[in-house]
Amino acid sequence: MTRIAHSPHAHAPVSVGKVMATVMAALVPATLYGFWLYGWPAIFLWTVTVTTAVAAEALTVRLQEKPVRPTLMDGSAILTAWLLALSLPPFAAWWVGVVGALFAVVIAKQVFGGLGQNVFNPAMAARVMLLISFPVDMTMWTTPMPLTGGHAPGLMEGLAITFGGAHWDAMASASLLGHVKTEFTRGVDLLHSLPGYFAAQDSAIGSRAGSLGETSAGLLLAGGLFLIARRIITWHGPVAMLLGVAVPALIAHAVAPAHFLGVLPEILSGGLILGAFFIITDPVTSPNTNEGMFLFGLLCGLLTWTIRTFGGYPEGVAFAVMLMNSLTPIIDRYVKPRIYGRTRKGTALPVGKEA
Amino acid sequence: MKLFSRFKPQGGVHPDGRKDLSADRPIRVLPMPERLFVSLQQHVGAPASPVVVVGEKVLKGQLIAASQGNISAPVHAPTSGHVAAIGDYLAPHPSGLPAPTITIEPDGEDCWAALDVPIDPYALEPEEIAKRVAAAGIVGLGGAAFPSAVKLNISRKTNVQTLIINGGECEPYLTCDDRIMRERAAAIVSGIRLIQRAVGCTEALVGIEDNKPEAIAAMREAAKGTDVKVMPVPAMYPMGWDKQMTRALVGKEVPAGGRSSDIGVLVHNVATAYAVHEAVALGRPLISRLVTVSGEAVKIACNLEVPLGTPAQALFDYCGGYAGVPARLVMGGPMMGHEMPNPYIPVVKGTSGVLALTHKEIGQPVPSPCIRCSTCVRACPVGLLPLEMAAHIRVGDLNTSVDFGLKDCIACGSCSYVCPAHIPLVHYFNFAKGELAAKERAKLKQEGTKKLAEARNERMEKIARAREEASRQRAAKKAAQEAAKKAAADAAAAAAPQQEATA
Ligand code: SF4
Ligand code: SF4
């Protein structure tokens, strides 16, 4: 007798691979723009990181004697490496990408049991590891030099920067948050350090110094909205994270403008937009419910602002996300959807009462 | 409508409807097949028991099996002919187990038995209407197949005020409810009024998904001048879940573990209302139903009026046969229907469709690990966490899956449908529910045995006590007797010397 198939006898035309592909598609504009801004070194770094991740994934899966093709086809390794590459300094050396990708795929994901089992967002785990281990390399930001402009490194020079450890004249530059932090330690307050350093439109269109993908808030935002429209993610997490940063920034800035950055520079700087729309929405490491996502996002935002403002590192997104990842199971435990005909606590609704 | 605007659908999915395949095909009557395999278990509850014998001649509409017990439904001959066999036959049950069946060989005359047609059906007493609905063997035709008269009686006794007529045919492919509303709206409205009278409820709301504008228009037209209200509801799956429809129309939820009547609501399907009209106004028992025949592997999809007991194959044949080799045959809709292991399964009262699907339509590739995307959580109309339940069932932890709400799962399939990792979530849930039911049965059995044993012990003790008591009494009696005897003897002895003395 043949095995009886269970219902449903239909399936939506979706797959994990398609979900990942949609997220990648949402990243393409910001990434291409980043390539244009930072030229060949950025392209090389991205390629090295993604290639390493794919190779590492294939190898670990093979070592576990599981089929390699389906795992690679889900695209998760590529996406992880992509997100990691977007958060690296564009002129970083090749080995930064390689070490990061290896850590993300092998340690942060496969060791936990592969896709779906990891506790921490692999890209953020790798970024944090790199930041702690190689603080100098990880904070070497570059002023953008568009490919089409005269100052950009050419193909060969790009190779030299990524693979040869060459330095480029214009390399030394700090990101906005780094600049503020440094100036603070020198005793220069915001009223003096900021003017001439921040202009919102610069961040929005990405002509500020920063990592590859962090710089173009506008295009990342567009990508995020695209994902919401395609129902890959919901608005709850991202909106809550932005609120979590914006609200304290608004209050603090109003109270002491010399000490606290305003809402716009906070939101448009660093990896906040990338984090809000692409990182905390990582399905594996975030809560299951919309309400849980909101809480998760809000706390991510608050933590990010706190770390940025009071912590030792100028940027807090990666740390905040990792901290919150570890809280995800607890949020999931307490924030559950209400079951039909039951109260939130799970007892049956009283007879005759309105729901 | 004020109540309506409060509705915020929870969960639900928007599967590819595929209704275009059959929605524009008017109802056609299937020619009488060569043999009818009329199952005696076409409803929830105890199977009907045959009241005819093999070889007996039967007329169309004649009772051939009577209802058994409180929750059951009688079965009638779908046409005239003779009883060819009584015994087990293939049945549309997910277990694939056969069911008791009466096989009828039609004589081709299709000759009705004498029908009891009331002069004014709307003047019948409520109890009388329910009685006629019960006698006609009407069960929920939306697929639940629960005996309708039972629901009518409960609702009358609990003073239900709102009747909801479910026209939310949300399963993909199926269009038979849509067609019946378009073509037989007047009869449905008549059936609704009869149910209203049987229950004594003032309000009658017909919920129809807004993707059926023709049905809405036809029902509105037919409802003119009555107090039946037609209310469009958003099209989505599972809008036709009676509890979802209730939530949509009256903004209340049926308490967990409770009945619709707990919140003053009675829900019936449109096709059931039609059957009530046929039974009460025309005296015709439920012997046929509308069935959608569809799927890419069917030549011409259509809606057929089919005598109960017709093998699915006859429906496919009538529709021009298969287009290519079907990958799967399904009875019911694709979301909740059951696979038919072979095409000879007969149509029963709850059969809303028979589908022949291609591989492309089924589209269930190999499962991959869960990515915890919670698409399933957002899709669940009940508010469950399918990923957590499945994860616990996978490792054999059924109790935790119950804590997560497994028993509230209605097996609607929304979660499986949308899972990007193609995890057969409903399969897990059905498996776990089966296991739990088996455990429950075993426990009951064990408890039953224990109770029996205890009862026996008690009985034995009682007997022993009684025996002891009896022997004590006997002993006491004996002692008493002895004492009396002795007393008498003493008295005699005492008297003797006196006698002697007097002598
Ligand atoms: S939809 Fe599938 S992959 Fe996504 S959380 Fe649910 S079970 Fe996991
Ligand atoms: S099958 Fe059960 S768990 Fe899945 S969506 Fe339906 S009710 Fe929810």
PDB file of C-alpha atoms in Angstrom, chain A residues 291 335-339 342-347:
ATOM      1  CA  GLU A 291       4.637  41.732  19.818  1.00  0.00           C
ATOM      2  CA  VAL A 335       5.170  36.799  24.655  1.00  0.00           C
ATOM      3  CA  LYS A 336       2.879  34.342  22.931  1.00  0.00           C
ATOM      4  CA  PRO A 337      -0.092  34.927  20.670  1.00  0.00           C
ATOM      5  CA  ARG A 338      -3.543  34.675  22.212  1.00  0.00           C
ATOM      6  CA  ILE A 339      -5.252  31.442  21.305  1.00  0.00           C
ATOM      7  CA  ARG A 342      -8.861  31.736  25.307  1.00  0.00           C
ATOM      8  CA  THR A 343      -7.504  34.577  27.361  1.00  0.00           C
ATOM      9  CA  ARG A 344      -3.877  35.618  27.046  1.00  0.00           C
ATOM     10  CA  LYS A 345      -3.127  33.330  29.946  1.00  0.00           C
ATOM     11  CA  GLY A 346      -4.552  30.378  28.082  1.00  0.00           C
ATOM     12  CA  THR A 347      -7.709  29.740  30.053  1.00  0.00           C
TER      13      THR A 347
END
